[in-house]
Amino acid sequence: MLHIIKSYLKFLWHSKNEHAVHSPFVFNLLTKCFYDKKSKPEYSILKNYRKSLLQNKNFIEVTDFGAGSRVFKSNKRQISKIASTAGISSKRAELLFRVTRYFEPKNILEIGTSLGLATSALALGYPKAKLITLEGCPETANVAKNQLTEFDCKNVENVVTEFESYFEDLQLRLKTETENFNLIYFDGNHSKKATLAYFELLLPTIDNDSVWIFDDIHWSAEMEEAWEIIKNHSKVIVTIDTFQWGFVFFRREQKKEHFTIRA
């Protein structure tokens, strides 16, 4: 917790808004997407999705393959508690919805479904997209699948798998065919080793307009190290640090720049 407080204070010191941005691409993203305050009809669906989970008092047995939880001491967890403590916030769900609507990605990959709070934002953001969401825990994935069906998120393919197994299969497919993801949301394992491994394994799937979003880049000192390595990678051209998320862009026509933005 002390690490996050220190990191946030540092972030506040260095962060800017759109007035300090000279990149047209980033300026437009901020003004037309990040800072868009207009209400959207889909926001009420996202709120009802969350409300439904917060009212669900059932318990599930969670299989955790990631960096673990700072809140839960047991793997038997109440769905309402997971939604209130471990799920994406309402504000960030709405931002994720806007980002998806702004870029209109045809193929989306989400690493870490959890209860599907972020999944619903991705699905509603661009209903024409094909959205694959990966979850290692069968019981959590089942809750998410039922929720997504109930709230009419029809463009979602729920895949229950250990992430490494999925990526191994993907590597085999990439040897004989091209597969691109236009947007990837990384929220499955908040460790340096896993984050960098997923980053390298998925690089063959990028195109010039791909958007990658890394959750919890300031979760720990190791995650901050991973973020710095990603920023300095030769294929990464533009990054935006919003503290909670790290946005990565591969646009070859841009000059290499890193932004720290209040969103």
CSV table of C-alpha atoms in Angstrom, one decimal, residues 7-8 10 26 31 36 54 56 92 95 126 128-129 138 157 164 170 175 188 190 205 216 220 225 240-241 245 259 262:
chain,number,residue,atom,x,y,z
A,7,SER,CA,3.7,6.0,-6.9
A,8,TYR,CA,0.5,8.0,-7.0
A,10,LYS,CA,4.8,10.8,-8.1
A,26,VAL,CA,-3.1,11.8,-28.4
A,31,THR,CA,-10.5,15.4,-26.0
A,36,ASP,CA,-16.0,12.9,-23.1
A,54,LEU,CA,-23.3,-6.6,-6.0
A,56,ASN,CA,-25.4,-11.7,-5.6
A,92,ARG,CA,-13.0,2.9,-15.5
A,95,LEU,CA,-13.7,4.9,-20.0
A,126,TYR,CA,-18.2,-2.1,-30.2
A,128,LYS,CA,-19.5,-5.7,-34.1
A,129,ALA,CA,-16.2,-6.8,-32.6
A,138,PRO,CA,-14.0,-22.2,-14.1
A,157,GLU,CA,-16.5,-15.9,-26.6
A,164,GLU,CA,0.0,-20.0,-21.1
A,170,LEU,CA,-1.8,-19.2,-30.5
A,175,LYS,CA,3.1,-20.4,-37.8
A,188,GLY,CA,-4.9,-11.5,-15.8
A,190,HIS,CA,-0.1,-8.7,-12.2
A,205,THR,CA,-0.6,-10.3,-33.4
A,216,ASP,CA,-2.4,-2.0,-12.6
A,220,SER,CA,4.2,-3.1,-7.4
A,225,GLU,CA,9.8,-2.3,-14.0
A,240,ILE,CA,0.0,6.8,-22.0
A,241,ASP,CA,0.3,6.3,-18.3
A,245,TRP,CA,-3.7,1.8,-16.8
A,259,PHE,CA,2.7,10.6,-21.8
A,262,ARG,CA,-4.8,12.4,-15.7
